[in-house]
């Protein structure tokens, strides 16, 4: 969603500090951007569009050492200069990430008090409420913020500057992410730790309703009762270079090429040896049902999990989109395990689903990338993937590791249900430890996949088909393509296409067919022939074991010879690379596709 950064400290070129840090948050949303900085007063500059547009407006000569900045993913009110943050009402200036659900109710209360509003945003209302509470009472600023929380329904992370205290940066959060960067004679607030890296690797996390008072020298944190609280000081274990492109044209390509390394890091953490593997995986013996809940690509990884859990340990598994799960009637009990999958650990719908399960006293297990994120902290158990920072909005390496983690969980479920003996387990664990080498082999064929991209990048409708696990992988392949290239694409169960959608197949319609499941291969071939008979151009992704001349397909990608257990990790890589190259050929904004944000922290 939106990105927030606030700085107070020794550096005086405040505009540069804010803009440079804001750029590291641009992947969170980029409809507009703005800064507020203090000289002898609060100055605000904001602009529709990317941060580069804002940069053109600022006067770098002006000095200051306190400021807040924001990059926006529009929720209330379109992308415009006027709706951009920071917002200023009366003697208060704020930046906000989240949604104030009851903002209309508060707005009419404040209009009765004489407030007039210039924008369509919920944030301006939040700012006016702070100003109203400040002006109507003799409270100090901490008390104003505490009272503010009592009015609000919804989510917020706020950076706040009060005119009567221009040496202090205030902040607070509820359900939207916000961290505190702990520097030397400088302190920061940010939506995520990547924005503070150039200042410090030390940071701390905030709990809901915490209120922060930052000066150059001091960080004071209070709970909702205004009691001073201490927070654990954490340290980032990666550096700015890792957050840079390292010579690749785009973060997406860089992150695809990191997949072998991060897979090795993750597998090695959990599979040092047989005993450690069993101990590191959660005890799941009591469960007879699993719900996997996530959004987007994380949900697609969950589809792979369902296939694995039902076919190997034979445990009933459902996969649900979190935005539905959080509101629907759910049938679970103390023998159900709810697994939440989230790269960011901050996706609002997935958080809400987690909280729903916990309210119903159902056990929860999270598969998360961002350490100490909300989902990681609130789930009963968490299994971290070690993808490192993932900047590209379209996830690649994190998705692959989510699948790998589900494969590890699957093995543990098989052990607990005596569906695998120790020699077979050792064999598969050894195979998993060698999986990074297979990833490298697939990546080495990059040029092959780029050639396929050249054949399809001008198309406007591309279908993906597959059966069983191939359908699950088709879902992710289709989403990757849509996200970065803006080509309309649909993934279909290969056997389902003929029940209607095949009417869309005409001469040279592109169909990407996944065929890696040996048991279903012949059926998939029949479906390929069905679309071929209607004029489609078919690109087949298959395995060395299933390979044949297949003269009826137009293009073919054959994965390297590997045990079928590793296919779910490997088969997605060609689809990621094809999507990347198609987007590049279409000159799309690959790392920051239009309308998207890396972490959807509002519902
Ligand atoms: C994937 O490329 C998208 N960026 C999106 O579908 C993403 O997977 C989804 O929003 C879930 O995000 P999360 O994993 O951070 O919860």
Coordinates of C-alpha atoms and ligand atoms in Angstrom, one line a residue:
X1 CA 0.0 0.0 0.0
X2 CA 1.3 3.4 0.8
X3 CA 4.9 4.1 2.0
X4 CA 5.7 6.4 4.9
X5 CA 9.1 7.7 6.0
X6 CA 9.9 10.3 8.7
X7 CA 13.3 11.6 9.7
X8 CA 14.6 13.7 12.6
X9 CA 18.3 14.1 13.2
X10 CA 21.7 15.6 12.5
X11 CA 21.5 15.8 8.8
X12 CA 20.1 19.1 7.6
X13 CA 19.5 18.4 3.9
X14 CA 16.1 17.1 4.9
X15 CA 14.5 17.1 1.4
X16 CA 17.2 14.8 0.0
X17 CA 17.0 12.5 3.1
X18 CA 13.2 12.1 2.6
X19 CA 13.2 11.7 -1.1
X20 CA 16.1 9.2 -1.2
X21 CA 14.4 7.1 1.5
X22 CA 11.0 7.4 -0.1
X23 CA 12.3 5.8 -3.3
X24 CA 13.0 2.6 -1.4
X25 CA 9.3 2.5 -0.5
X26 CA 8.0 3.4 -4.0
X27 CA 7.2 -0.3 -4.6
X28 CA 4.5 0.0 -2.0
X29 CA 2.5 2.4 -4.1
X30 CA 3.2 5.1 -6.5
X31 CA 0.1 7.1 -7.5
X32 CA 1.5 10.2 -5.9
X33 CA 4.1 11.4 -3.5
X34 CA 4.9 14.3 -1.1
X35 CA 7.1 15.6 1.7
X36 CA 6.6 17.9 4.6
X37 CA 9.7 19.4 6.2
X38 CA 10.3 21.9 9.0
X39 CA 12.3 25.1 8.6
X40 CA 10.9 27.8 10.9
X41 CA 7.5 26.4 9.8
X42 CA 6.1 23.3 8.1
X43 CA 6.6 23.3 4.3
X44 CA 4.7 20.9 2.1
X45 CA 5.5 19.8 -1.5
X46 CA 3.5 17.1 -3.2
X47 CA 2.9 15.7 -6.7
X48 CA 0.7 13.3 -8.6
X49 CA 2.6 10.3 -10.1
X50 CA 6.0 8.9 -9.3
X51 CA 8.6 10.3 -6.9
X52 CA 10.5 11.7 -9.9
X53 CA 7.7 14.1 -10.5
X54 CA 8.0 15.3 -6.9
X55 CA 11.7 15.7 -7.2
X56 CA 11.2 18.2 -10.0
X57 CA 9.3 20.4 -7.6
X58 CA 11.6 20.5 -4.6
X59 CA 14.0 23.3 -3.8
X60 CA 17.1 21.4 -2.5
X61 CA 18.5 24.6 -1.0
X62 CA 16.1 24.7 1.8
X63 CA 17.6 23.1 5.0
X64 CA 15.8 21.3 7.8
X65 CA 16.3 18.3 10.1
X66 CA 12.7 17.1 10.6
X67 CA 10.3 15.9 8.0
X68 CA 7.8 13.3 6.9
X69 CA 7.2 11.9 3.4
X70 CA 4.7 9.6 1.7
X71 CA 4.2 7.6 -1.5
X72 CA 0.6 6.8 -2.2
X73 CA -1.5 3.9 -3.4
X74 CA -4.9 5.5 -3.8
X75 CA -7.8 4.3 -1.7
X76 CA -10.1 7.2 -0.9
X77 CA -9.9 9.8 -3.7
X78 CA -8.1 9.4 -7.0
X79 CA -4.4 10.1 -7.7
X80 CA -4.1 13.9 -7.8
X81 CA -1.9 16.6 -6.3
X82 CA -4.7 17.6 -4.0
X83 CA -5.3 14.1 -2.6
X84 CA -1.6 13.4 -2.2
X85 CA -0.1 13.3 1.3
X86 CA 1.1 14.9 3.5
X87 CA -2.1 16.5 4.6
X88 CA -2.2 19.6 6.8
X89 CA -5.2 20.9 8.8
X90 CA -4.9 23.7 11.3
X91 CA -1.7 23.2 13.2
X92 CA -1.2 19.5 12.4
X93 CA 0.5 17.8 9.4
X94 CA 0.4 14.0 8.8
X95 CA 1.2 11.2 6.4
X96 CA -1.0 8.0 6.7
X97 CA -1.0 4.4 5.5
X98 CA -4.3 2.5 6.0
X99 CA -8.0 3.1 5.8
X100 CA -10.2 5.1 8.3
X101 CA -13.4 3.2 7.8
X102 CA -15.6 5.6 9.7
X103 CA -14.1 8.7 8.2
X104 CA -17.4 10.0 6.8
X105 CA -19.0 9.9 10.3
X106 CA -16.0 11.8 11.8
X107 CA -16.0 14.2 8.8
X108 CA -19.7 15.3 9.5
X109 CA -18.9 15.7 13.2
X110 CA -16.0 18.0 12.3
X111 CA -17.9 19.9 9.7
X112 CA -20.4 20.8 12.4
X113 CA -17.4 22.2 14.3
X114 CA -16.6 24.4 11.3
X115 CA -14.0 22.3 9.5
X116 CA -14.0 22.6 5.7
X117 CA -12.4 19.8 3.7
X118 CA -10.4 20.3 0.5
X119 CA -9.8 16.7 -0.5
X120 CA -11.6 13.3 -0.9
X121 CA -9.3 11.5 1.4
X122 CA -9.9 9.8 4.8
X123 CA -6.4 11.1 5.8
X124 CA -7.4 14.8 5.7
X125 CA -10.3 13.8 8.1
X126 CA -7.8 12.1 10.4
X127 CA -5.6 15.2 10.4
X128 CA -8.5 17.4 11.1
X129 CA -9.5 15.2 14.1
X130 CA -6.1 15.5 15.6
X131 CA -6.2 19.3 15.1
X132 CA -9.7 19.4 16.6
X133 CA -8.7 17.4 19.7
X134 CA -5.7 19.5 20.1
X135 CA -7.6 22.8 19.9
X136 CA -10.5 21.7 22.1
X137 CA -8.5 20.4 25.0
X138 CA -5.4 21.2 27.1
X139 CA -3.9 17.9 26.4
X140 CA -0.2 17.4 25.4
X141 CA 0.4 15.8 22.0
X142 CA 0.7 12.3 23.4
X143 CA -2.8 12.6 25.0
X144 CA -4.2 14.0 21.7
X145 CA -2.9 10.9 19.8
X146 CA -4.3 8.6 22.5
X147 CA -7.7 10.2 22.3
X148 CA -7.6 10.1 18.5
X149 CA -7.3 6.3 18.6
X150 CA -10.6 6.1 20.5
X151 CA -12.5 7.7 17.5
X152 CA -11.0 5.6 14.8
X153 CA -12.3 2.4 13.2
X154 CA -10.0 1.0 10.6
X155 CA -6.2 0.9 10.1
X156 CA -3.5 3.6 10.3
X157 CA 0.2 4.2 10.5
X158 CA 0.7 7.9 11.0
X159 CA 3.7 10.3 10.9
X160 CA 2.6 13.5 12.7
X161 CA 4.1 17.0 13.1
X162 CA 2.5 19.4 15.5
X163 CA 3.2 23.1 15.0
X164 CA 3.7 23.6 18.7
X165 CA 6.6 21.1 18.8
X166 CA 8.7 21.4 15.7
X167 CA 11.6 19.6 17.3
X168 CA 9.7 16.4 17.6
X169 CA 8.4 13.7 15.2
X170 CA 5.3 11.8 16.5
X171 CA 4.0 8.5 15.2
X172 CA 1.4 5.8 16.0
X173 CA 0.0 2.7 14.3
X174 CA -2.9 0.3 14.3
X175 CA -2.9 -2.7 11.9
X176 CA -0.7 -0.9 9.3
X177 CA 3.0 -1.5 9.5
X178 CA 5.4 1.0 11.0
X179 CA 8.9 0.5 12.3
X180 CA 11.3 2.9 14.2
X181 CA 14.8 3.3 12.8
X182 CA 17.4 3.8 15.6
X183 CA 20.3 5.9 14.4
X184 CA 23.1 7.9 16.0
X185 CA 21.8 11.4 16.6
X186 CA 19.0 10.6 14.1
X187 CA 15.9 8.6 14.3
X188 CA 13.3 7.5 11.8
X189 CA 9.8 6.1 11.2
X190 CA 9.1 3.9 8.1
X191 CA 6.6 1.5 6.6
X192 CA 9.4 -1.1 6.4
X193 CA 12.9 -1.4 7.3
X194 CA 14.3 -1.0 3.7
X195 CA 13.7 2.7 4.0
X196 CA 16.0 3.2 7.0
X197 CA 18.9 1.1 5.8
X198 CA 21.0 4.0 4.5
X199 CA 20.8 5.5 8.0
X200 CA 20.9 2.5 10.3
X201 CA 20.5 -1.3 10.5
X202 CA 19.0 -1.0 14.0
X203 CA 15.2 -0.8 14.4
X204 CA 12.3 -1.7 16.6
X205 CA 8.8 -2.7 16.0
X206 CA 5.6 -1.1 17.3
X207 CA 2.5 -2.8 18.6
X208 CA -1.0 -1.6 17.9
X209 CA -1.8 1.8 19.6
X210 CA 1.8 2.4 20.5
X211 CA 2.7 6.2 20.4
X212 CA 6.2 7.3 19.5
X213 CA 7.9 10.6 20.3
X214 CA 11.2 11.0 18.4
X215 CA 13.8 13.7 18.8
X216 CA 17.3 13.7 17.3
X217 CA 18.6 12.3 20.6
X218 CA 15.7 10.3 22.0
X219 CA 13.2 7.6 21.2
X220 CA 10.3 7.5 23.6
X221 CA 7.6 4.9 23.1
X222 CA 4.3 4.7 25.0
X223 CA 1.5 2.2 25.1
X224 CA -2.2 3.2 24.7
X225 CA -2.3 4.1 28.5
X226 CA 0.7 6.4 27.9
X227 CA 2.9 4.2 30.0
X228 CA 6.5 4.2 28.7
X229 CA 7.4 0.9 27.1
X230 CA 10.7 -0.6 26.0
X231 CA 10.9 -2.5 22.7
X232 CA 13.4 -5.1 21.6
X233 CA 16.1 -3.6 19.4
X234 CA 16.4 -5.6 16.2
X235 CA 19.1 -5.6 13.5
X236 CA 18.7 -6.0 9.8
X237 CA 20.6 -8.9 8.4
X238 CA 20.9 -7.6 4.8
X239 CA 22.4 -4.5 3.4
X240 CA 21.6 -1.7 0.9
X241 CA 23.5 -3.6 -1.9
X242 CA 21.2 -6.5 -1.5
X243 CA 18.3 -4.1 -1.9
X244 CA 19.8 -2.8 -5.1
X245 CA 19.6 -4.3 -8.6
X246 CA 23.2 -5.5 -8.8
X247 CA 23.5 -5.0 -12.5
X248 CA 20.1 -6.5 -13.5
X249 CA 17.7 -4.3 -15.5
X250 CA 15.0 -4.9 -13.1
X251 CA 14.5 -6.2 -9.5
X252 CA 12.2 -8.9 -10.9
X253 CA 14.9 -10.5 -13.0
X254 CA 17.4 -10.1 -10.2
X255 CA 15.1 -11.8 -7.8
X256 CA 14.4 -14.7 -10.2
X257 CA 18.1 -15.2 -10.4
X258 CA 18.4 -15.2 -6.6
X259 CA 16.1 -18.2 -6.4
X260 CA 18.8 -20.9 -6.3
X261 CA 20.6 -19.1 -3.4
X262 CA 17.5 -18.3 -1.3
X263 CA 16.2 -21.8 -1.9
X264 CA 19.5 -23.1 -0.5
X265 CA 19.4 -20.7 2.5
X266 CA 15.8 -21.8 3.3
X267 CA 16.3 -25.6 2.8
X268 CA 19.6 -25.6 4.7
X269 CA 17.9 -23.8 7.6
X270 CA 15.3 -26.6 8.0
X271 CA 17.2 -29.6 6.5
X272 CA 20.6 -29.8 8.2
X273 CA 19.9 -33.4 8.8
X274 CA 17.1 -35.9 9.3
X275 CA 16.5 -35.4 13.0
X276 CA 16.8 -31.6 12.9
X277 CA 14.3 -31.5 10.0
X278 CA 11.7 -33.4 12.0
X279 CA 12.3 -31.2 15.1
X280 CA 12.2 -27.9 13.1
X281 CA 8.9 -28.7 11.5
X282 CA 5.7 -28.2 13.6
X283 CA 4.0 -31.1 15.3
X284 CA 0.9 -31.6 13.2
X285 CA -0.2 -35.1 14.4
X286 CA -3.5 -33.9 16.0
X287 CA -4.9 -32.3 12.8
X288 CA -7.2 -34.1 10.4
X289 CA -8.0 -31.0 8.2
X290 CA -6.0 -28.1 6.9
X291 CA -7.2 -24.7 5.7
X292 CA -4.7 -22.8 3.6
X293 CA -5.6 -19.0 3.5
X294 CA -3.8 -16.4 1.5
X295 CA -4.0 -13.9 -1.4
X296 CA -2.7 -13.7 -4.9
X297 CA 0.5 -15.6 -5.5
X298 CA 0.6 -16.8 -1.9
X299 CA -2.8 -18.4 -2.5
X300 CA -1.5 -20.1 -5.7
X301 CA 1.3 -21.5 -3.6
X302 CA -1.4 -22.8 -1.3
X303 CA -3.0 -24.6 -4.3
X304 CA 0.3 -26.6 -4.6
X305 CA 0.1 -27.3 -0.9
X306 CA -3.4 -28.7 -1.3
X307 CA -2.2 -31.0 -4.1
X308 CA 0.7 -32.3 -2.0
X309 CA -1.2 -32.7 1.3
X310 CA -4.1 -34.6 -0.3
X311 CA -1.9 -36.8 -2.6
X312 CA 0.9 -37.7 -0.2
X313 CA -0.1 -37.6 3.6
X314 CA -3.7 -37.7 2.4
X315 CA -5.0 -35.0 4.6
X316 CA -8.1 -33.1 3.6
X317 CA -7.0 -29.6 2.6
X318 CA -8.9 -26.5 1.4
X319 CA -7.4 -23.4 -0.1
X320 CA -9.3 -20.1 0.4
X321 CA -8.8 -16.5 -0.7
X322 CA -8.3 -14.5 2.5
X323 CA -10.8 -11.7 1.5
X324 CA -13.5 -14.4 1.3
X325 CA -12.4 -16.5 4.3
X326 CA -12.5 -13.6 6.7
X327 CA -16.2 -13.1 6.2
X328 CA -17.5 -16.6 5.3
X329 CA -19.0 -19.3 7.4
X330 CA -16.0 -21.6 8.1
X331 CA -16.2 -25.2 9.3
X332 CA -13.2 -25.9 11.5
X333 CA -12.5 -27.4 14.9
X334 CA -9.6 -28.2 17.2
X335 CA -8.4 -30.7 14.7
X336 CA -8.1 -28.1 12.0
X337 CA -4.8 -26.3 11.3
X338 CA -5.1 -23.0 9.5
X339 CA -2.0 -22.2 7.5
X340 CA -1.6 -18.5 6.4
X341 CA 0.9 -17.7 3.7
X342 CA 2.2 -14.2 3.2
X343 CA 5.4 -12.8 1.8
X344 CA 5.0 -9.4 3.5
X345 CA 3.2 -10.6 6.6
X346 CA 1.1 -7.4 6.4
X347 CA -1.7 -8.3 4.0
X348 CA -4.9 -7.0 5.6
X349 CA -7.2 -9.8 4.5
X350 CA -4.7 -12.5 5.5
X351 CA -4.3 -10.8 8.9
X352 CA -8.0 -10.7 9.4
X353 CA -8.3 -14.4 8.5
X354 CA -5.6 -15.2 11.0
X355 CA -7.4 -13.2 13.7
X356 CA -10.7 -14.9 12.9
X357 CA -9.1 -18.3 13.4
X358 CA -7.5 -17.2 16.6
X359 CA -10.8 -15.7 17.9
X360 CA -12.3 -19.2 17.3
X361 CA -9.3 -20.8 19.1
X362 CA -8.2 -22.6 16.0
X363 CA -4.4 -23.3 15.7
X364 CA -2.6 -21.2 13.2
X365 CA 0.7 -21.6 11.3
X366 CA 2.2 -18.9 9.2
X367 CA 4.6 -19.1 6.3
X368 CA 6.1 -15.6 6.1
X369 CA 9.2 -13.9 4.6
X370 CA 9.3 -10.6 6.5
X371 CA 10.7 -11.3 10.0
X372 CA 8.5 -10.0 12.9
X373 CA 5.8 -8.9 10.5
X374 CA 2.2 -8.8 11.9
X375 CA 1.3 -12.2 10.7
X376 CA 4.6 -13.7 11.9
X377 CA 4.0 -12.2 15.3
X378 CA 0.4 -13.1 15.7
X379 CA 0.3 -16.7 14.4
X380 CA 0.7 -19.5 16.9
X381 CA 3.7 -20.8 14.9
X382 CA 5.7 -19.3 12.1
X383 CA 8.0 -20.9 9.5
X384 CA 10.1 -18.2 7.8
X385 CA 11.2 -18.5 4.2
X386 CA 14.6 -16.8 3.7
X387 CA 13.9 -14.9 0.4
X388 CA 15.5 -11.7 1.7
X389 CA 14.1 -8.4 0.6
X390 CA 11.8 -8.8 -2.4
X391 CA 11.4 -5.4 -4.1
X392 CA 9.6 -6.3 -7.4
X393 CA 5.8 -6.0 -6.8
X394 CA 5.4 -9.3 -8.8
X395 CA 6.6 -12.0 -6.4
X396 CA 8.9 -14.6 -7.8
X397 CA 11.5 -15.9 -5.3
X398 CA 9.2 -15.6 -2.4
X399 CA 6.5 -17.6 -4.2
X400 CA 9.0 -20.3 -5.0
X401 CA 10.1 -20.5 -1.4
X402 CA 6.5 -20.7 -0.2
X403 CA 6.1 -23.8 -2.4
X404 CA 9.3 -25.2 -1.1
X405 CA 8.2 -24.6 2.5
X406 CA 4.9 -26.4 1.7
X407 CA 6.9 -29.3 0.4
X408 CA 8.8 -29.5 3.7
X409 CA 5.6 -29.4 5.7
X410 CA 4.2 -32.1 3.4
X411 CA 7.2 -34.3 4.2
X412 CA 6.6 -33.8 7.9
X413 CA 2.9 -34.7 7.5
X414 CA 4.0 -37.8 5.7
X415 CA 6.4 -38.8 8.5
X416 CA 3.7 -38.2 11.1
X417 CA 1.2 -40.3 9.2
X418 CA 3.8 -43.0 8.4
X419 CA 3.3 -42.5 4.7
X420 CA 7.1 -42.5 4.2
X421 CA 9.9 -44.6 5.6
X422 CA 13.2 -43.1 6.8
X423 CA 15.2 -44.2 3.7
X424 CA 12.7 -42.5 1.3
X425 CA 12.6 -39.5 3.5
X426 CA 16.4 -39.2 3.5
X427 CA 16.3 -39.6 -0.3
X428 CA 13.8 -36.8 -0.7
X429 CA 15.6 -34.5 1.8
X430 CA 18.8 -35.1 -0.2
X431 CA 16.9 -34.2 -3.3
X432 CA 15.6 -31.0 -1.8
X433 CA 19.1 -30.1 -0.7
X434 CA 20.2 -30.5 -4.3
X435 CA 17.2 -28.5 -5.6
X436 CA 19.2 -25.3 -6.0
X437 CA 21.4 -26.9 -8.6
X438 CA 18.3 -27.8 -10.6
X439 CA 17.0 -24.3 -10.3
X440 CA 20.4 -23.1 -11.7
X441 CA 19.9 -25.5 -14.6
X442 CA 16.5 -24.1 -15.4
X443 CA 17.7 -20.5 -15.1
X444 CA 20.6 -21.4 -17.5
X445 CA 17.9 -21.9 -20.2
X446 CA 16.8 -18.3 -19.8
X447 CA 17.4 -17.5 -23.5
X448 CA 15.0 -20.3 -24.5
X449 CA 12.2 -18.8 -22.5
X450 CA 13.0 -15.4 -23.8
X451 CA 12.5 -16.7 -27.4
X452 CA 9.1 -17.9 -26.5
X453 CA 8.3 -14.5 -25.0
X454 CA 9.2 -13.0 -28.4
X455 CA 6.5 -15.1 -30.0
X456 CA 3.7 -14.0 -27.7
X457 CA 4.4 -10.5 -26.5
X458 CA 2.1 -8.9 -29.1
X459 CA -0.9 -11.0 -28.2
X460 CA -3.7 -9.5 -26.0
X461 CA -5.2 -12.8 -24.8
X462 CA -3.2 -15.7 -23.5
X463 CA -4.6 -18.9 -21.9
X464 CA -2.8 -21.2 -19.5
X465 CA -4.1 -24.8 -19.1
X466 CA -3.2 -27.7 -16.9
X467 CA -4.5 -30.5 -14.8
X468 CA -4.0 -31.2 -11.1
X469 CA -0.7 -29.6 -9.9
X470 CA -0.2 -28.2 -13.4
X471 CA -3.4 -26.2 -13.1
X472 CA -2.2 -24.8 -9.8
X473 CA 1.1 -23.7 -11.5
X474 CA -0.9 -22.3 -14.4
X475 CA -2.7 -20.0 -12.0
X476 CA 0.6 -18.5 -10.9
X477 CA 2.0 -18.4 -14.5
X478 CA -1.1 -16.5 -15.6
X479 CA -1.0 -14.0 -12.8
X480 CA 2.7 -13.3 -13.3
X481 CA 2.0 -12.5 -17.0
X482 CA -1.0 -10.3 -16.3
X483 CA 0.7 -8.4 -13.5
X484 CA 3.8 -7.2 -15.3
X485 CA 2.7 -7.2 -19.0
X486 CA -0.9 -6.1 -18.8
X487 CA -1.9 -8.9 -21.2
X488 CA -5.3 -10.4 -20.4
X489 CA -4.7 -14.0 -19.4
X490 CA -6.7 -16.8 -17.8
X491 CA -5.7 -20.1 -16.3
X492 CA -8.1 -23.0 -16.8
X493 CA -8.3 -26.6 -15.7
X494 CA -7.5 -28.2 -19.0
X495 CA -10.6 -30.4 -18.8
X496 CA -12.8 -27.5 -18.1
X497 CA -12.0 -25.3 -21.1
X498 CA -14.5 -27.1 -23.3
X499 CA -17.3 -26.2 -21.0
X500 CA -17.6 -22.7 -22.4
X501 CA -14.4 -20.8 -22.5
X502 CA -13.1 -22.7 -25.5
X503 CA -15.4 -20.5 -27.5
X504 CA -12.8 -17.8 -27.1
X505 CA -10.1 -19.9 -28.9
X506 CA -9.6 -18.8 -32.5
X507 CA -6.8 -18.8 -35.0
X508 CA -3.4 -18.2 -33.3
X509 CA -4.9 -17.7 -29.9
X510 CA -1.9 -18.5 -27.6
X511 CA -2.3 -21.3 -25.1
X512 CA 0.4 -22.2 -22.7
X513 CA -0.1 -25.8 -21.6
X514 CA 1.6 -27.3 -18.5
X515 CA 2.1 -31.0 -18.6
X516 CA 4.3 -32.4 -15.9
X517 CA 1.9 -34.8 -14.1
X518 CA 2.6 -38.2 -15.6
X519 CA -0.8 -39.7 -14.5
X520 CA -2.7 -37.0 -16.4
X521 CA -0.4 -36.4 -19.4
X522 CA -2.6 -38.2 -21.9
X523 CA -5.6 -36.3 -20.8
X524 CA -3.8 -33.0 -21.1
X525 CA -2.6 -34.0 -24.6
X526 CA -6.3 -34.5 -25.6
X527 CA -7.1 -31.0 -24.3
X528 CA -4.1 -29.6 -26.2
X529 CA -5.5 -31.2 -29.4
X530 CA -8.9 -29.7 -28.7
X531 CA -7.6 -26.2 -28.7
X532 CA -5.3 -26.9 -31.6
X533 CA -8.3 -28.1 -33.6
X534 CA -9.7 -24.6 -33.1
X535 CA -6.6 -22.8 -34.4
X536 CA -4.7 -22.2 -31.2
X537 CA -0.9 -21.9 -31.0
X538 CA 0.2 -24.1 -28.2
X539 CA 3.4 -23.6 -26.1
X540 CA 4.0 -26.8 -24.1
X541 CA 5.9 -26.9 -20.8
X542 CA 6.8 -30.5 -19.9
X543 CA 9.4 -32.7 -18.3
X544 CA 12.3 -34.6 -19.8
X545 CA 10.5 -37.8 -18.8
X546 CA 7.3 -36.9 -20.7
X547 CA 9.0 -35.3 -23.6
X548 CA 8.3 -36.5 -27.1
X549 CA 8.2 -34.9 -30.5
X550 CA 4.7 -33.6 -30.0
X551 CA 4.5 -32.4 -33.5
X552 CA 1.1 -30.8 -32.7
X553 CA 2.6 -28.1 -30.5
X554 CA 4.1 -24.9 -31.8
X555 CA 6.7 -24.4 -29.1
X556 CA 8.0 -26.6 -26.3
X557 CA 10.0 -26.1 -23.1
X558 CA 11.4 -29.2 -21.5
X559 CA 12.5 -29.1 -17.9
X560 CA 15.8 -30.8 -17.0
X561 CA 15.7 -34.4 -15.9
X562 CA 14.6 -34.4 -12.2
X563 CA 12.6 -36.4 -9.7
X564 CA 9.0 -35.3 -10.1
X565 CA 8.9 -34.2 -6.4
X566 CA 10.9 -31.1 -7.4
X567 CA 8.7 -30.1 -10.4
X568 CA 6.5 -27.6 -8.4
X569 CA 9.7 -25.6 -7.6
X570 CA 11.1 -25.8 -11.1
X571 CA 8.1 -25.5 -13.5
X572 CA 7.3 -22.0 -12.4
X573 CA 10.7 -20.5 -13.3
X574 CA 10.1 -20.6 -17.1
X575 CA 6.7 -19.0 -16.6
X576 CA 8.3 -16.2 -14.5
X577 CA 11.0 -15.6 -17.0
X578 CA 8.5 -15.6 -20.0
X579 CA 6.3 -13.1 -18.1
X580 CA 9.3 -10.9 -17.4
X581 CA 10.6 -10.9 -21.0
X582 CA 7.1 -10.3 -22.4
X583 CA 6.7 -7.2 -20.1
X584 CA 10.2 -6.0 -21.1
X585 CA 9.3 -6.3 -24.8
X586 CA 6.1 -4.4 -24.2
X587 CA 8.1 -1.7 -22.4
X588 CA 6.1 -2.1 -19.2
X589 CA 7.1 -0.8 -15.8
X590 CA 8.1 -4.2 -14.6
X591 CA 9.0 -3.6 -11.0
X592 CA 6.1 -1.3 -10.3
X593 CA 3.2 -2.3 -12.5
X594 CA 0.3 0.1 -12.7
X595 CA -2.4 0.0 -10.1
X596 CA -0.5 -2.5 -7.9
X597 CA 1.4 -2.4 -4.6
X598 CA 3.7 -4.9 -3.0
X599 CA 1.8 -5.3 0.2
X600 CA -2.0 -4.8 0.2
X601 CA -2.4 -3.6 3.8
X602 CA -6.0 -2.5 3.3
X603 CA -9.0 -4.6 2.5
Ligands
LIG1 C1 2.1 -11.4 -6.5 O1 2.9 -11.2 -7.6 C2 1.4 -10.2 -6.1 N1 2.3 -9.2 -5.8 C3 0.3 -10.5 -5.1 O2 -0.6 -11.4 -5.6 C4 0.7 -11.0 -3.7 O3 1.2 -12.3 -3.8 C5 -0.4 -10.9 -2.7 O4 -0.8 -9.6 -2.6 C6 -0.1 -11.5 -1.3 O5 0.9 -10.7 -0.8 P1 1.6 -11.3 0.6 O6 2.3 -12.6 0.1 O7 2.6 -10.3 1.0 O8 0.5 -11.6 1.6

